[in-house]
CSV table of C-alpha atoms in Angstrom, one decimal:
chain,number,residue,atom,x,y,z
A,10,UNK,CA,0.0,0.0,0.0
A,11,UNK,CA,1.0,3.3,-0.8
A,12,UNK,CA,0.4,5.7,2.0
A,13,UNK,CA,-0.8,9.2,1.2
A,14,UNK,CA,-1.1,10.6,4.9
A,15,UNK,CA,2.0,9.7,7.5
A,16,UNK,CA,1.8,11.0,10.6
A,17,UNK,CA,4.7,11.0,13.0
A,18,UNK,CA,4.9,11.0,17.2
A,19,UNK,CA,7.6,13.5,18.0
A,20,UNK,CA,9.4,12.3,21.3
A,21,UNK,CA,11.1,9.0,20.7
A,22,UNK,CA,10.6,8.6,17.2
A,23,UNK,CA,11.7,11.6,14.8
A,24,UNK,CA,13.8,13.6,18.1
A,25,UNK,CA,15.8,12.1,20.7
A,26,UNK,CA,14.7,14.5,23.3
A,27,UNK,CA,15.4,12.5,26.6
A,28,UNK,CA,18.5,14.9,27.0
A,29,UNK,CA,16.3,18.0,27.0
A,30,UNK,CA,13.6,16.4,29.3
A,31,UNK,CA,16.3,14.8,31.7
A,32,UNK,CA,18.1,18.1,32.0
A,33,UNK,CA,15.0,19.6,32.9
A,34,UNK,CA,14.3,17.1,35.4
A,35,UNK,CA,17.1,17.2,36.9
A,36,UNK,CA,17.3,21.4,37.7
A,37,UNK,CA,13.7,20.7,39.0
A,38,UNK,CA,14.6,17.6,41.5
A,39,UNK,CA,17.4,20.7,42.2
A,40,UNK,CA,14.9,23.6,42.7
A,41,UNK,CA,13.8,20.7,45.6
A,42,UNK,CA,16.7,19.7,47.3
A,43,UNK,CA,16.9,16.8,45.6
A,44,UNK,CA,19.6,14.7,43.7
A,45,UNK,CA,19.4,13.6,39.8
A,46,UNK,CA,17.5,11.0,38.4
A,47,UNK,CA,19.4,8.8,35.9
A,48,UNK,CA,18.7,9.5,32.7
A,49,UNK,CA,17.3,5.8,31.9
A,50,UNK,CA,15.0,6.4,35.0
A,51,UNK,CA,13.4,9.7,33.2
A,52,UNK,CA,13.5,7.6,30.3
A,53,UNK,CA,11.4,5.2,31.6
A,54,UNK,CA,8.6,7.8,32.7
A,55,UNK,CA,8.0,9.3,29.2
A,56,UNK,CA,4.9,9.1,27.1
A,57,UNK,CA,1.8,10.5,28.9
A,58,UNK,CA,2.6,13.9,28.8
A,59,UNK,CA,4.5,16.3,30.9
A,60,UNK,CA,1.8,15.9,33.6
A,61,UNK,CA,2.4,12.1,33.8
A,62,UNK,CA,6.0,12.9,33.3
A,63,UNK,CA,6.3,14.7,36.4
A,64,UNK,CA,3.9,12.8,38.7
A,65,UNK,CA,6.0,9.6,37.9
A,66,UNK,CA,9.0,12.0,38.6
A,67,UNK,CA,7.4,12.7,42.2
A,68,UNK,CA,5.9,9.4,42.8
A,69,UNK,CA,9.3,8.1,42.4
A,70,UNK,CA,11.5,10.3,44.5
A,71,UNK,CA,8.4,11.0,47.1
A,72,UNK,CA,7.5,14.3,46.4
A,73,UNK,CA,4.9,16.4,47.4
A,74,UNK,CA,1.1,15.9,47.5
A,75,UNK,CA,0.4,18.8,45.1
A,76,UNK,CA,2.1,18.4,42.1
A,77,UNK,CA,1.1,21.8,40.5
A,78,UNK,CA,4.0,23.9,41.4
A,79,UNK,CA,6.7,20.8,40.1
A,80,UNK,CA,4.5,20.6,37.3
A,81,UNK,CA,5.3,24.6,36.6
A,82,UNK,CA,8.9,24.2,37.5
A,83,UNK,CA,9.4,21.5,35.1
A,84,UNK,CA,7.5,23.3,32.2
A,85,UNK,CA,9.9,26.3,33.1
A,86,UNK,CA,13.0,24.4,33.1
A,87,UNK,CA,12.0,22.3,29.9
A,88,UNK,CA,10.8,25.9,27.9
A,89,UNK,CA,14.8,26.9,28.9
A,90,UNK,CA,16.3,23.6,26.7
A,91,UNK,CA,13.8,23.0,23.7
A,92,UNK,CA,15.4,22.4,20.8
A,93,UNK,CA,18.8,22.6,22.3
A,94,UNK,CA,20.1,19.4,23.4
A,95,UNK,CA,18.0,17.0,21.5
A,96,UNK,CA,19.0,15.8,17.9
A,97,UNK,CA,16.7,13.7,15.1
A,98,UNK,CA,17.2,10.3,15.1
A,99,UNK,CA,19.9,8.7,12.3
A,100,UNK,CA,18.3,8.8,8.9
A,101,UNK,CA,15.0,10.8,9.6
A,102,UNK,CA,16.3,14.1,7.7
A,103,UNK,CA,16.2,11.9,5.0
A,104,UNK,CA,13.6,10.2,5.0
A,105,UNK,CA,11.1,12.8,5.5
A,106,UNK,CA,12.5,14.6,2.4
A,107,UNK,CA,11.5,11.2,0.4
A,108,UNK,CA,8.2,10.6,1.7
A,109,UNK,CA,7.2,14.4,1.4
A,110,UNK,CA,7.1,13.7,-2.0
A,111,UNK,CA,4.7,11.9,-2.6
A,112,UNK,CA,2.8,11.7,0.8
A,113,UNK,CA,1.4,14.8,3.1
A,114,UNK,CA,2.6,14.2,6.3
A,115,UNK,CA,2.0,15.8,10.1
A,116,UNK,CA,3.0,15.1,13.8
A,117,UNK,CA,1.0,13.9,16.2
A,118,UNK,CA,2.6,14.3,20.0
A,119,UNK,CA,1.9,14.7,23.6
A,120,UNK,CA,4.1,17.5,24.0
A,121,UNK,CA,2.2,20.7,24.2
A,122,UNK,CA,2.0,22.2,20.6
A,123,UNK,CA,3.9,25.4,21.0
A,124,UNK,CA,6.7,23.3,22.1
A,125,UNK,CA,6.6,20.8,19.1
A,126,UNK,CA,6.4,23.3,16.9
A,127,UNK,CA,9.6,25.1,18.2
A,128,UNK,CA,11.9,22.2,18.5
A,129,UNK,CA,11.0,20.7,14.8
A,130,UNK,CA,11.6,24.8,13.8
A,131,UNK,CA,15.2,24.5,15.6
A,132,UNK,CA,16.0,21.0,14.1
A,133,UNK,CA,14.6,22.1,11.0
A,134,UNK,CA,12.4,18.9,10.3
A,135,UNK,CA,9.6,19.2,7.8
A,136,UNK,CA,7.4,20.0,5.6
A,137,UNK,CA,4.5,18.9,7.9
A,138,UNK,CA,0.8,20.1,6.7
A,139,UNK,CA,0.0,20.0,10.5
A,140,UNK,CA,1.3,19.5,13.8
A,141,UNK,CA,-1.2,18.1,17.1
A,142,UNK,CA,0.2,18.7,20.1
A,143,UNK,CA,-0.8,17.5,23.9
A,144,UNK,CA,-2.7,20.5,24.5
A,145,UNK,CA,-4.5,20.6,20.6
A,146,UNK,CA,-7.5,19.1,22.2
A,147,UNK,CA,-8.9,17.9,25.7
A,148,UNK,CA,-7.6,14.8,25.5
A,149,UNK,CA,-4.3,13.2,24.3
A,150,UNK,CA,-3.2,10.7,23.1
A,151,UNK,CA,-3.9,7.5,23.7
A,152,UNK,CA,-6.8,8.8,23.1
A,153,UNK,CA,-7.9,8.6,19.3
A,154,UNK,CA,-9.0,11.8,19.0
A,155,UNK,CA,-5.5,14.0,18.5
A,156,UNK,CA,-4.3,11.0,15.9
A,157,UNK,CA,-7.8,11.0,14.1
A,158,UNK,CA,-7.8,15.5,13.7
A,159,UNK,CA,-4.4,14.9,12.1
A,160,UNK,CA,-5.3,12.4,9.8
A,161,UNK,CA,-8.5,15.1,8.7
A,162,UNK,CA,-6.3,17.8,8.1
A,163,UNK,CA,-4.3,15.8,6.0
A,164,UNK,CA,-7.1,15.2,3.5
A,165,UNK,CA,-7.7,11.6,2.3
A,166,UNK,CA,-5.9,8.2,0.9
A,167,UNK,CA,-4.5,5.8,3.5
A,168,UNK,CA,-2.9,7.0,6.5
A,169,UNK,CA,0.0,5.2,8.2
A,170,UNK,CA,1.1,6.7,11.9
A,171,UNK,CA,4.7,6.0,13.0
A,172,UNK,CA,5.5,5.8,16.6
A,173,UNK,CA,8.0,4.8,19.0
A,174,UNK,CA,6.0,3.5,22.2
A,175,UNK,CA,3.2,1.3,23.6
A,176,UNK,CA,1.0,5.2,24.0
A,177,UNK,CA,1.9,5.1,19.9
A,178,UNK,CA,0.7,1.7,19.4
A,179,UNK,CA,-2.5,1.8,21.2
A,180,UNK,CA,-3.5,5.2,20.2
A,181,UNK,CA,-3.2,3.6,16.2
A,182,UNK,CA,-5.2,0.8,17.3
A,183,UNK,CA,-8.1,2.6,18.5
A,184,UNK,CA,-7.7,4.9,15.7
A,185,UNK,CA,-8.5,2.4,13.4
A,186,UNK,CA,-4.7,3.3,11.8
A,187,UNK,CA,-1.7,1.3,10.3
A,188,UNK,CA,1.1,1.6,12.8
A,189,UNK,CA,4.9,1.9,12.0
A,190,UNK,CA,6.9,0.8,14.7
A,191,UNK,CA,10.7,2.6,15.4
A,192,UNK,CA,12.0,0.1,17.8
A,193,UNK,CA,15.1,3.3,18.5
A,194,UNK,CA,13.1,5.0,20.9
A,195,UNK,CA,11.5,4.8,24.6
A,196,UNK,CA,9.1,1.7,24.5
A,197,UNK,CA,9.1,-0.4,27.6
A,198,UNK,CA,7.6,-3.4,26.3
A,199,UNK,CA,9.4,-6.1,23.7
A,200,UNK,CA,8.2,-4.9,19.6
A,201,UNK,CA,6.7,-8.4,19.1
A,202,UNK,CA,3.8,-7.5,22.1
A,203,UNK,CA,3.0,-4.5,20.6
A,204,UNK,CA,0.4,-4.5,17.2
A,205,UNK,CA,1.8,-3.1,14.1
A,206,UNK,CA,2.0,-3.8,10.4
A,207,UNK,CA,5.7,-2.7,9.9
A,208,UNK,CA,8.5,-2.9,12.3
A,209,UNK,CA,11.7,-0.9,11.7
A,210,UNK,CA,15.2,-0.1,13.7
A,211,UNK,CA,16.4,2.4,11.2
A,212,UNK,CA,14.4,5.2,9.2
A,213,UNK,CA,16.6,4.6,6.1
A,214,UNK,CA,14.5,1.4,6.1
A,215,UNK,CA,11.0,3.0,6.5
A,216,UNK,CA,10.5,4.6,2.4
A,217,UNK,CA,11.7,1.0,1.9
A,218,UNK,CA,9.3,-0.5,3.9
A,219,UNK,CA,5.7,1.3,3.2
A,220,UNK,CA,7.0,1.0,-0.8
A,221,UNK,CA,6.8,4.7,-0.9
């Protein structure tokens, strides 16, 4: 099949952005008194959001019962480093310049949308005809909804959505949407328990795979 509309998560599948969101973690445990996480701690709380981010953040180092002023610190901190210290994955640059031709194609994310928007402007990654952030709609992700509005503004012809983690591979699922799996990012489960049509450890194999 020859997809028309791709749709890409942002965290963990075009960007490695754990360096951005680890550094901001870390001045916020600091703001508290409080030591670093390791990075493949942080790691392992990512996908829900930067609310669920931080509450895992607190759950995990026992902070306090109000989360709302961590939840503000964190935002601060992360604002700070977007777009700095994270980079695109090996062969993404690439392959979005391949599929743009014959495909329109948009990000779908948890990330609040003013954020996605500046770190793909400071990687310069694109053309995307739309990006849906965390904060686009009431709900996120894996809720369908997000995934489904970018798929509409994307006009019709199949739709593939590419994605990184079990949040990516559920939200496809209840979309109704072929899911691309990068097995490079933060997932906690192993690739064969999560549903997918293609599977894929390199995005110089993805134009390859979706016969593009």
């Amino acid at each position: 099949m020859t997809y028309r509309r791709i749709i890409f998560d942002l965290d963990g599948t075009l960007i490695d952005t754990l360096p951005e969101i680890h550094d901001a973690a870390s001045a916020l445990l600091r703001d508290n008194g409080l030591p670093p996480l390791a990075p493949s701690i942080v790691r392992g709380f990512i996908g829900h959001g930067v609310e669920a981010l931080v509450h895992r953040i607190a759950d995990h180092v026992g902070g306090p019962d109000d989360r709302t002023p961590w939840i503000e610190g964190f935002g601060a901190h992360y604002a700070k480093v977007n777009g700095q210290l994270a980079k695109p994955f090996g062969g993404v640059v690439q392959m979005l310049a391949d599929l743009s031709a014959t495909a329109a194609m948009a990000v779908c994310t948890n990330k609040p949308e003013a954020l996605a928007r500046e770190v793909l402007e400071a990687m310069n990654l694109g053309p995307f005809q739309t990006i849906v952030g965390g904060d686009s709609l009431g709900v996120r992700k894996p809720d369908p909804a997000p995934l489904r509005l970018a798929a509409s503004r994307l006009g019709e012809g199949p739709v593939l959505y590419v994605g990184d983690s079990e949040v990516d591979a559920e939200t496809a699922e209840a979309a109704g949407i072929d899911f691309a799996l990068f097995t490079g990012g933060y997932r906690k489960k192993a690739a064969e328990d999560l549903p997918h049509r293609f599977v894929f450890d390199d995005f110089a194999d993805l134009t390859r795979l979706i016969g593009a």
